[in-house]
Coordinates of C-alpha atoms in Angstrom, one line a residue:
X1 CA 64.5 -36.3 -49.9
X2 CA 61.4 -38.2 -51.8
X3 CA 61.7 -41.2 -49.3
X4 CA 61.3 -38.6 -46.6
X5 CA 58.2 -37.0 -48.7
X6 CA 56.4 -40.5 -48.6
X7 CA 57.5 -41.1 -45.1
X8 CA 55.2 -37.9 -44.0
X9 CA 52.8 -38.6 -46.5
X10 CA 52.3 -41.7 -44.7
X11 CA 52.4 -40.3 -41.2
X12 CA 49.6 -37.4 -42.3
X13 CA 47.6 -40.0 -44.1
X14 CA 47.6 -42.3 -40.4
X15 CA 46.6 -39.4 -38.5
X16 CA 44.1 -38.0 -41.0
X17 CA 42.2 -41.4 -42.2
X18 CA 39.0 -39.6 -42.8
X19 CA 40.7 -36.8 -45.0
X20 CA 42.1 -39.7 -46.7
X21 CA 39.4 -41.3 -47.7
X22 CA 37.4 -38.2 -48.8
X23 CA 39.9 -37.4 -51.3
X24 CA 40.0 -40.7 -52.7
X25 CA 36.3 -40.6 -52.9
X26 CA 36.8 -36.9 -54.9
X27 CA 39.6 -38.2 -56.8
X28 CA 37.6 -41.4 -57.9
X29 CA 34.3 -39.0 -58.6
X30 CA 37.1 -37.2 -61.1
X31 CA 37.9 -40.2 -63.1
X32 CA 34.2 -41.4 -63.1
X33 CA 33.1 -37.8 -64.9
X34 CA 35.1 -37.9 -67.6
X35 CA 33.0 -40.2 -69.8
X36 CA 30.0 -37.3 -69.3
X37 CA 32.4 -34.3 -70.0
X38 CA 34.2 -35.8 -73.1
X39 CA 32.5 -35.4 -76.6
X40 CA 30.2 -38.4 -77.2
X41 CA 28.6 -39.6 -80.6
X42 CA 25.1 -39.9 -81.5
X43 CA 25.3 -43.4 -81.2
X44 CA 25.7 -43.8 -77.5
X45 CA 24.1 -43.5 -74.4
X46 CA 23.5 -39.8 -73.8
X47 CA 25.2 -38.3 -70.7
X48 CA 22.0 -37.3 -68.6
X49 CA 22.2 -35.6 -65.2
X50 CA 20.2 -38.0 -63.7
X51 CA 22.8 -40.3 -64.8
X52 CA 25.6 -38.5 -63.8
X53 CA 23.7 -38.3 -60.0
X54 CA 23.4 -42.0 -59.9
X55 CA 27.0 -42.8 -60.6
X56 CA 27.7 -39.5 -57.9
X57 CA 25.6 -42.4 -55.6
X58 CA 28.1 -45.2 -56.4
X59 CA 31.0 -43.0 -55.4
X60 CA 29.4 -40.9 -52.4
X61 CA 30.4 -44.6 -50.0
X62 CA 33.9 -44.6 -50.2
X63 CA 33.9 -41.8 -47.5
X64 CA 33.0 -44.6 -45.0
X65 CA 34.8 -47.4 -46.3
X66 CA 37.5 -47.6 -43.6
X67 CA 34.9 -47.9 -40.8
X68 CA 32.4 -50.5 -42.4
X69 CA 34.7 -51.8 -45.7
X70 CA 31.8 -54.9 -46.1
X71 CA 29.3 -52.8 -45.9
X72 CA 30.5 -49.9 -48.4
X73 CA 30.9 -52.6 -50.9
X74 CA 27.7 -54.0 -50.8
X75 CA 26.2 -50.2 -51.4
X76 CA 28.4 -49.7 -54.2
X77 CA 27.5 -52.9 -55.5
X78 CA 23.4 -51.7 -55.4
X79 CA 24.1 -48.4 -56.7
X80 CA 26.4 -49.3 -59.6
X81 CA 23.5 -52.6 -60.4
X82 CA 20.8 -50.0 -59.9
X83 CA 22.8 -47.7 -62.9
X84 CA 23.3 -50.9 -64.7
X85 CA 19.8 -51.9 -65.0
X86 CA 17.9 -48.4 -64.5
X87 CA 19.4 -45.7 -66.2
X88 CA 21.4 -45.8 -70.1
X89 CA 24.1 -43.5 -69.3
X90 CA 27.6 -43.3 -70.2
X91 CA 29.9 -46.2 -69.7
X92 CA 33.1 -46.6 -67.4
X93 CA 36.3 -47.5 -69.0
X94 CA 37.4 -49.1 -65.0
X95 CA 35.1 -49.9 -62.2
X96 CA 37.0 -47.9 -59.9
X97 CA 34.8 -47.8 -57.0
X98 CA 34.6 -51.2 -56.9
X99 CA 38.2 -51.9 -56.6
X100 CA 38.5 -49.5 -54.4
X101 CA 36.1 -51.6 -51.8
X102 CA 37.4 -54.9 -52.7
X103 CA 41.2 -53.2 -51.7
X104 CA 39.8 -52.3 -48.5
X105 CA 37.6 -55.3 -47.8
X106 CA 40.9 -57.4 -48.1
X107 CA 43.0 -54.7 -46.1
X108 CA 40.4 -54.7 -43.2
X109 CA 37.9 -56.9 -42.7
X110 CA 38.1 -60.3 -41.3
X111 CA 38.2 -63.4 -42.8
X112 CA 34.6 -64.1 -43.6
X113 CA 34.0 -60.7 -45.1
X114 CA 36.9 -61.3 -47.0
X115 CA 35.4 -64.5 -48.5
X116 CA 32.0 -62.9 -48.8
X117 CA 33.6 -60.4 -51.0
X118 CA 35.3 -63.1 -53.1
X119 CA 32.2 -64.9 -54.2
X120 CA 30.2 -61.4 -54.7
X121 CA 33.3 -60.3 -57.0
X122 CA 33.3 -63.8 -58.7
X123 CA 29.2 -63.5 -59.9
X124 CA 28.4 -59.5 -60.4
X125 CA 31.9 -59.2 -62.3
X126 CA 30.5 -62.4 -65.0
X127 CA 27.2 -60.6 -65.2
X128 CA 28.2 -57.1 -65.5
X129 CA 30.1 -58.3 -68.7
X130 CA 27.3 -60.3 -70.0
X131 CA 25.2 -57.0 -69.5
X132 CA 27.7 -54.8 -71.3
X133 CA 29.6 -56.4 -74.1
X134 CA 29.9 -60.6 -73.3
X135 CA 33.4 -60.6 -74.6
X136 CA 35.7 -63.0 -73.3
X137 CA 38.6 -60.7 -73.4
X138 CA 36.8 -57.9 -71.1
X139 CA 35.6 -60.9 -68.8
X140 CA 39.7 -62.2 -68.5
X141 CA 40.6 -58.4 -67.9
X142 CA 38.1 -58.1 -65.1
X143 CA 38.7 -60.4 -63.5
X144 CA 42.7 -59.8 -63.6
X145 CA 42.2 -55.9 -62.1
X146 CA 39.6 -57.2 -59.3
X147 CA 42.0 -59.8 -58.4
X148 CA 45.1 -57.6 -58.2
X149 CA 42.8 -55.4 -56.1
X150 CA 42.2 -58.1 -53.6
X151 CA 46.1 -59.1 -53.4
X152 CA 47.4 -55.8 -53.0
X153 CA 44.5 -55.2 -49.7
X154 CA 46.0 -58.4 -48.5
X155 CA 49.8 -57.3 -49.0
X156 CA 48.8 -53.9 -47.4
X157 CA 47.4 -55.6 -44.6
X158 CA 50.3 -57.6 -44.2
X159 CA 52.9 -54.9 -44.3
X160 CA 50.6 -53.0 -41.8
X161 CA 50.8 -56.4 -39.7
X162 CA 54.5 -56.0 -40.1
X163 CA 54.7 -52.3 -39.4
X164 CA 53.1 -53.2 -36.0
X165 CA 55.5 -56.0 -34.4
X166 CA 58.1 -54.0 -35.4
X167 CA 56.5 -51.3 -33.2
X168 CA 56.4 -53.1 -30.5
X169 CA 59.7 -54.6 -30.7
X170 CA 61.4 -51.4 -31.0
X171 CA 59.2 -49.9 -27.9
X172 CA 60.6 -53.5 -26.0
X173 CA 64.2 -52.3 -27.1
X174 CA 63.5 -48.8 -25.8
X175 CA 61.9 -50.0 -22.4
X176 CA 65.2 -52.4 -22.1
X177 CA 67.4 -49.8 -23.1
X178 CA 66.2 -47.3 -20.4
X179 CA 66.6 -50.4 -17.5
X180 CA 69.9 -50.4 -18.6
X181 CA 70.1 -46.5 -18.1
X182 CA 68.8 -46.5 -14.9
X183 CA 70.6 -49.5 -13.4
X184 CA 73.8 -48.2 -14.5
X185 CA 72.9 -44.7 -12.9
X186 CA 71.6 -46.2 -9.7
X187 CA 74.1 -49.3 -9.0
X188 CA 77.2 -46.8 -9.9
X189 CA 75.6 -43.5 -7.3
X190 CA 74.6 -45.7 -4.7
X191 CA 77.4 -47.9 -4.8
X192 CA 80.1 -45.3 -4.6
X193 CA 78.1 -42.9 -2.3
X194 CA 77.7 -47.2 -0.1
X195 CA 81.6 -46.8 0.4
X196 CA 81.9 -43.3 0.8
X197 CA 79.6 -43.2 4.1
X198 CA 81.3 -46.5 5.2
X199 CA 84.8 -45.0 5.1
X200 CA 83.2 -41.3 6.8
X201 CA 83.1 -42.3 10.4
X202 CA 86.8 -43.8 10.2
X203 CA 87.9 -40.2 8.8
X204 CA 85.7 -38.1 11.0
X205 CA 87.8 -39.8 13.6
X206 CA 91.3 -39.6 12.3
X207 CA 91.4 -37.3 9.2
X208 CA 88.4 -34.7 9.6
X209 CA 89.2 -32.8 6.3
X210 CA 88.8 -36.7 4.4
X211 CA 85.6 -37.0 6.2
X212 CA 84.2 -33.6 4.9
X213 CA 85.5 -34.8 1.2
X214 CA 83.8 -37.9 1.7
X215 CA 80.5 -36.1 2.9
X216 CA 80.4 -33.5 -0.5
X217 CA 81.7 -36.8 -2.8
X218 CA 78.4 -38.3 -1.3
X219 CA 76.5 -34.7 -1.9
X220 CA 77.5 -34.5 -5.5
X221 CA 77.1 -38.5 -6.6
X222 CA 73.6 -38.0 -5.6
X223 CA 73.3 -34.4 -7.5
X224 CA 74.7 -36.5 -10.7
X225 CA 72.3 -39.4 -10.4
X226 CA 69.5 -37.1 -9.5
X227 CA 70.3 -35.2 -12.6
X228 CA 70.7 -38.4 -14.7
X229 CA 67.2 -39.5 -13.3
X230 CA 65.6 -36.7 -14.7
X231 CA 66.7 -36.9 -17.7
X232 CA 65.8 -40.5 -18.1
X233 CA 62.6 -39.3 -16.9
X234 CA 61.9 -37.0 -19.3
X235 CA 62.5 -38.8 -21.9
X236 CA 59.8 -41.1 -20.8
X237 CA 57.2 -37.9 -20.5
X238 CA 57.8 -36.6 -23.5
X239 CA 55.2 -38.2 -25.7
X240 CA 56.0 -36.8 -29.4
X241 CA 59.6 -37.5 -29.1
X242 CA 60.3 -34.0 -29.3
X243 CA 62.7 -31.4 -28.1
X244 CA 62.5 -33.2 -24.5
X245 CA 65.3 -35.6 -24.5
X246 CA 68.9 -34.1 -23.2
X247 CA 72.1 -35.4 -24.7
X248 CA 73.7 -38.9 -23.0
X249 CA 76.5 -38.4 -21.5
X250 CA 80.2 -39.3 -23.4
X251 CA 83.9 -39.5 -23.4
X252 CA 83.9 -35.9 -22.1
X253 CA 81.4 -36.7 -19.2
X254 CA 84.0 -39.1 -18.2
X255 CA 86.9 -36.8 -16.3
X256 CA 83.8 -36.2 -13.9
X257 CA 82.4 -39.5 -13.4
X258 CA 86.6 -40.2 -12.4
X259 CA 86.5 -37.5 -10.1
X260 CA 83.7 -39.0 -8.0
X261 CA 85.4 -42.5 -8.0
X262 CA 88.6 -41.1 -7.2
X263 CA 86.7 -39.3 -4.2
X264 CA 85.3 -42.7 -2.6
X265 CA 89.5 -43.4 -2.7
X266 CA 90.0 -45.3 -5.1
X267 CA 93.1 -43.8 -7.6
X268 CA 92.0 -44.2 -11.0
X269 CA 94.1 -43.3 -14.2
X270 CA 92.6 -41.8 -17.5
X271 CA 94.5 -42.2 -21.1
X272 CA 92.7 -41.6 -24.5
X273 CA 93.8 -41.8 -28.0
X274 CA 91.7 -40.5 -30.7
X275 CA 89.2 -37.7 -30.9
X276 CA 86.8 -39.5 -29.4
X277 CA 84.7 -36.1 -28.6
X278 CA 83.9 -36.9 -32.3
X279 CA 82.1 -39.7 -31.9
X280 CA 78.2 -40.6 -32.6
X281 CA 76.0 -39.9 -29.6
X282 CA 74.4 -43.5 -29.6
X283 CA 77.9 -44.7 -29.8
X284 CA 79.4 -42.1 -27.1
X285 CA 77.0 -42.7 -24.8
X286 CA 77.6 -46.5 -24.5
X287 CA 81.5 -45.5 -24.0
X288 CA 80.1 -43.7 -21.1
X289 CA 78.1 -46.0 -19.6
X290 CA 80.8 -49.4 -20.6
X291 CA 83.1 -47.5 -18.3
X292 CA 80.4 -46.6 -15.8
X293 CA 79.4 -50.1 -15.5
X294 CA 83.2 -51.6 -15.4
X295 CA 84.3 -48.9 -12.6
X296 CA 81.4 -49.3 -10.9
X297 CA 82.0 -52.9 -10.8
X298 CA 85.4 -52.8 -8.9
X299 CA 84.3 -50.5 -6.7
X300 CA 81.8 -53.0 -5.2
X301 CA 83.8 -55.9 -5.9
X302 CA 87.3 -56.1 -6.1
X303 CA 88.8 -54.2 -3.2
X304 CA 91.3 -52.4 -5.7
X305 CA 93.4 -49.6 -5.0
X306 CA 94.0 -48.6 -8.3
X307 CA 92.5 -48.6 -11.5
X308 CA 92.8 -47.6 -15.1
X309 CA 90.5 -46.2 -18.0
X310 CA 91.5 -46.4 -21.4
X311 CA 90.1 -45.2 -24.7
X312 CA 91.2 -45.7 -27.8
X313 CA 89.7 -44.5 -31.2
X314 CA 91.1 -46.2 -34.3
X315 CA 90.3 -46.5 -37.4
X316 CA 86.7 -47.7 -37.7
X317 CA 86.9 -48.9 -34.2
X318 CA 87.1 -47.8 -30.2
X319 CA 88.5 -49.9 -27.5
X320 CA 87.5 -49.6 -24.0
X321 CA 89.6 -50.9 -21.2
X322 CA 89.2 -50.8 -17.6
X323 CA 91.5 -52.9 -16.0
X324 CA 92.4 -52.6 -11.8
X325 CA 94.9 -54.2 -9.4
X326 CA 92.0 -56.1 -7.4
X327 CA 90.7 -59.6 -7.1
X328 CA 87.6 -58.9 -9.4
X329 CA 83.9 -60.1 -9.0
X330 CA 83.7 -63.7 -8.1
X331 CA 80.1 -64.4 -7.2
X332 CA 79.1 -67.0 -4.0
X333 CA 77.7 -70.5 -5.0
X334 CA 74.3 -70.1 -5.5
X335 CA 74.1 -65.7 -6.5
X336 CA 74.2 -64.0 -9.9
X337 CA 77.1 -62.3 -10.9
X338 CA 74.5 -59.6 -11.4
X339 CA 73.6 -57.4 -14.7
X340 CA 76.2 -55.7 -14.6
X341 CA 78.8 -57.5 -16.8
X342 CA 76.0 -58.9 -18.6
X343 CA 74.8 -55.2 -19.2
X344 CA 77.9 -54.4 -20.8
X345 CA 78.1 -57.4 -23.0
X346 CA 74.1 -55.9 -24.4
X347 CA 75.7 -52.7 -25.0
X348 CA 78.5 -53.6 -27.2
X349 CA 76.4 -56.4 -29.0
X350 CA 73.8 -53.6 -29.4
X351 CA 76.5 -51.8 -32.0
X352 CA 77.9 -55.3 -33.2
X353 CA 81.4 -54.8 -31.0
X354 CA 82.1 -57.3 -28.3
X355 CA 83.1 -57.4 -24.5
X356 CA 85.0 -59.6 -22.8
X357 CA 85.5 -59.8 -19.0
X358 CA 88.5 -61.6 -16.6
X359 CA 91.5 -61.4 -14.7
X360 CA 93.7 -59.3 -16.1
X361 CA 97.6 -59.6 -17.4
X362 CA 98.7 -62.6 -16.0
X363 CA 96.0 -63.1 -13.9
X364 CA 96.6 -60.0 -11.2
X365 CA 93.5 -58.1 -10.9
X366 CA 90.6 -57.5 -13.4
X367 CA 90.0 -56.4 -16.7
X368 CA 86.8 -55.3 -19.1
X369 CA 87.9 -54.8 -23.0
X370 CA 85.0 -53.7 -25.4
X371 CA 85.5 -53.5 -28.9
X372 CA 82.9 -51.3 -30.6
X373 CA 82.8 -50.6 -34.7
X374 CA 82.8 -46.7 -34.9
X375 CA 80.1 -46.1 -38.4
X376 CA 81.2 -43.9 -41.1
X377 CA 79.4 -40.7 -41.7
X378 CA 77.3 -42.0 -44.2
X379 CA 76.1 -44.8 -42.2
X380 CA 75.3 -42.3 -39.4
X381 CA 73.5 -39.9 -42.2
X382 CA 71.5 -43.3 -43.4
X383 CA 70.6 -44.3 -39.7

């Protein structure tokens, strides 16, 4: 629950910068008031509103510091010197504005503002504590706190860095993830509704009622991909990541996807094991599409008659077999076997199983096994 707190702390604080910064400038203007609220002895510098207005001046810049960090700390620098040398008011116990511009100058600027601000930092902080007490230990402190200022800008900046190829590498996983989807949609509709309008005319002659089964198979393949399509599609519109994506398909999708196979003739057998309706939807959906893929496969290639779908759900595991009684894909000299067994070998790897691909028991026909690790509830909660 507190990870999650910070998590949309952060998110506000990204899309708010400017709110952001204005309460940091409030909060800092808090800490710098106390030395003129707290009771003060006769012996030290009396805490004078024009005083209080000048060090009001040193804080008033943070408001701007993400869009011009350099110069920010230059006019905290004049205002704070200005206070220094002008006006005997109240000391601070921390120079907080200025750490709060060095922090940003390392977070933000480039390279030569960054080393600007390092030789600034390394000659006002030496003479601001020759003006004030010329103590060795307050010159070693100084130096310490304006130096972890400057490392932590750089770490921040460096996590942000971090933050931001990780960005883009998930978006690269999502755009290779959704070519994955819509290949597997595509090669599977067209190729089935490819055979079923190749076998029509043979029926319209000889078996009429097989050609008019043939015709709807086609009708409905092309509904399902249609359908799939959209989804895909809307997934892709919907910009916040919101309500807008529909559930994958699963394990209890796959009676129908059988039914259109079994339509373009090919006699295909269904066993499970397992609840396997139970399983996670990331997980579920690559069952899906594994079998998709595999059956889609030996319709184009082998020249089967018959084929069979297995799943099994075990333990911490589900297997995934699609074997059938044909000769397989064996690619000409010189073609790709295509994605398609490669796009099932992504999917499993994608949820550290494995899939393997070849002739089946003793060599008759073909076979596709994936092995996929099914994660504990906990592991689903922490994903």
């Amino acid at each position: 629950m507190r990870i999650r707190g910070v998590a949309q702390a952060r998110e506000w604080g990204a899309a708010h910068p400017r709110a952001v910064d204005a309460g940091l400038a409030l909060l800092v203007q808090a800490a710098v008031t106390m030395p003129f609220v707290v009771p003060r002895g006769p012996e030290l510098p009396p805490a004078t509103w024009q005083a209080y207005g000048l060090t009001t001046l040193t804080v008033l810049p943070l408001v701007w510091r993400r869009r011009a960090p350099m110069t920010v700390l230059l006019a905290v620098l004049a205002a704070s010197g200005l206070y220094r040398l002008a006006v005997d008011g109240p000391g601070q116990p921390l120079p907080y504005q200025g750490l709060v511009c060095l922090h940003t100058v390392a977070m933000l600027a480039p390279a030569w503002q960054r080393a600007v601000a390092g030789v600034l930092m390394l000659v006002s902080v030496p003479v601001s504590v020759w003006l004030n007490s010329r103590s060795a230990r307050e010159l070693t402190f100084s130096l310490f706190v304006f130096g972890a200022a400057y490392v932590f800008g750089r770490l921040t900046d460096a996590r942000q860095r971090a933050q931001a190829v990780e960005a883009e590498r998930a978006a690269a996983r999502e755009r290779a993830r959704i070519a994955r989807e819509m290949h597997d949609i595509l090669s599977h509709a067209v190729s089935l509704m490819i055979v079923q309008a190749e076998a029509g005319p043979v029926a319209v002659r000889k078996a009429p009622e097989r050609a008019e089964a043939a015709f709807e198979a086609i009708s409905a393949t092309g509904r399902d991909a249609m359908d799939q399509l959209r989804r895909m599609l809307g997934v892709l519109r919907d910009e916040d990541g919101g309500g807008g994506r529909s559930p994958q398909p699963g394990p209890a999708e796959l009676p129908a996807l059988l039914d259109r196979v079994r339509a373009g003739g090919l006699e295909v057998r269904y066993e499970t094991s397992g609840e396997v309706a139970g399983l996670p939807a990331g997980l579920a959906a690559t069952v899906y599409r594994i079998v998709q893929e595999a059956l889609t496969n030996t319709v184009r290639h082998a020249r089967a008659r018959t084929a069979t779908v297995r799943v099994d759900l075990s333990p911490g595991r589900v297997t995934v077999l699609v074997r059938d009684d044909g000769r397989g894909p064996r690619p000409s000299p010189g073609r790709s076997a295509g994605h398609g067994l490669a796009g099932i070998r992504e999917r499993a790897a994608a949820h550290e199983g494995t899939a393997t691909a070849g002739p089946g028991p003793d060599g008759a026909g073909f076979e596709v096994r994936a092995e996929l690790p099914v994660p504990s509830p906990a592991e689903v909660g922490e994903r």
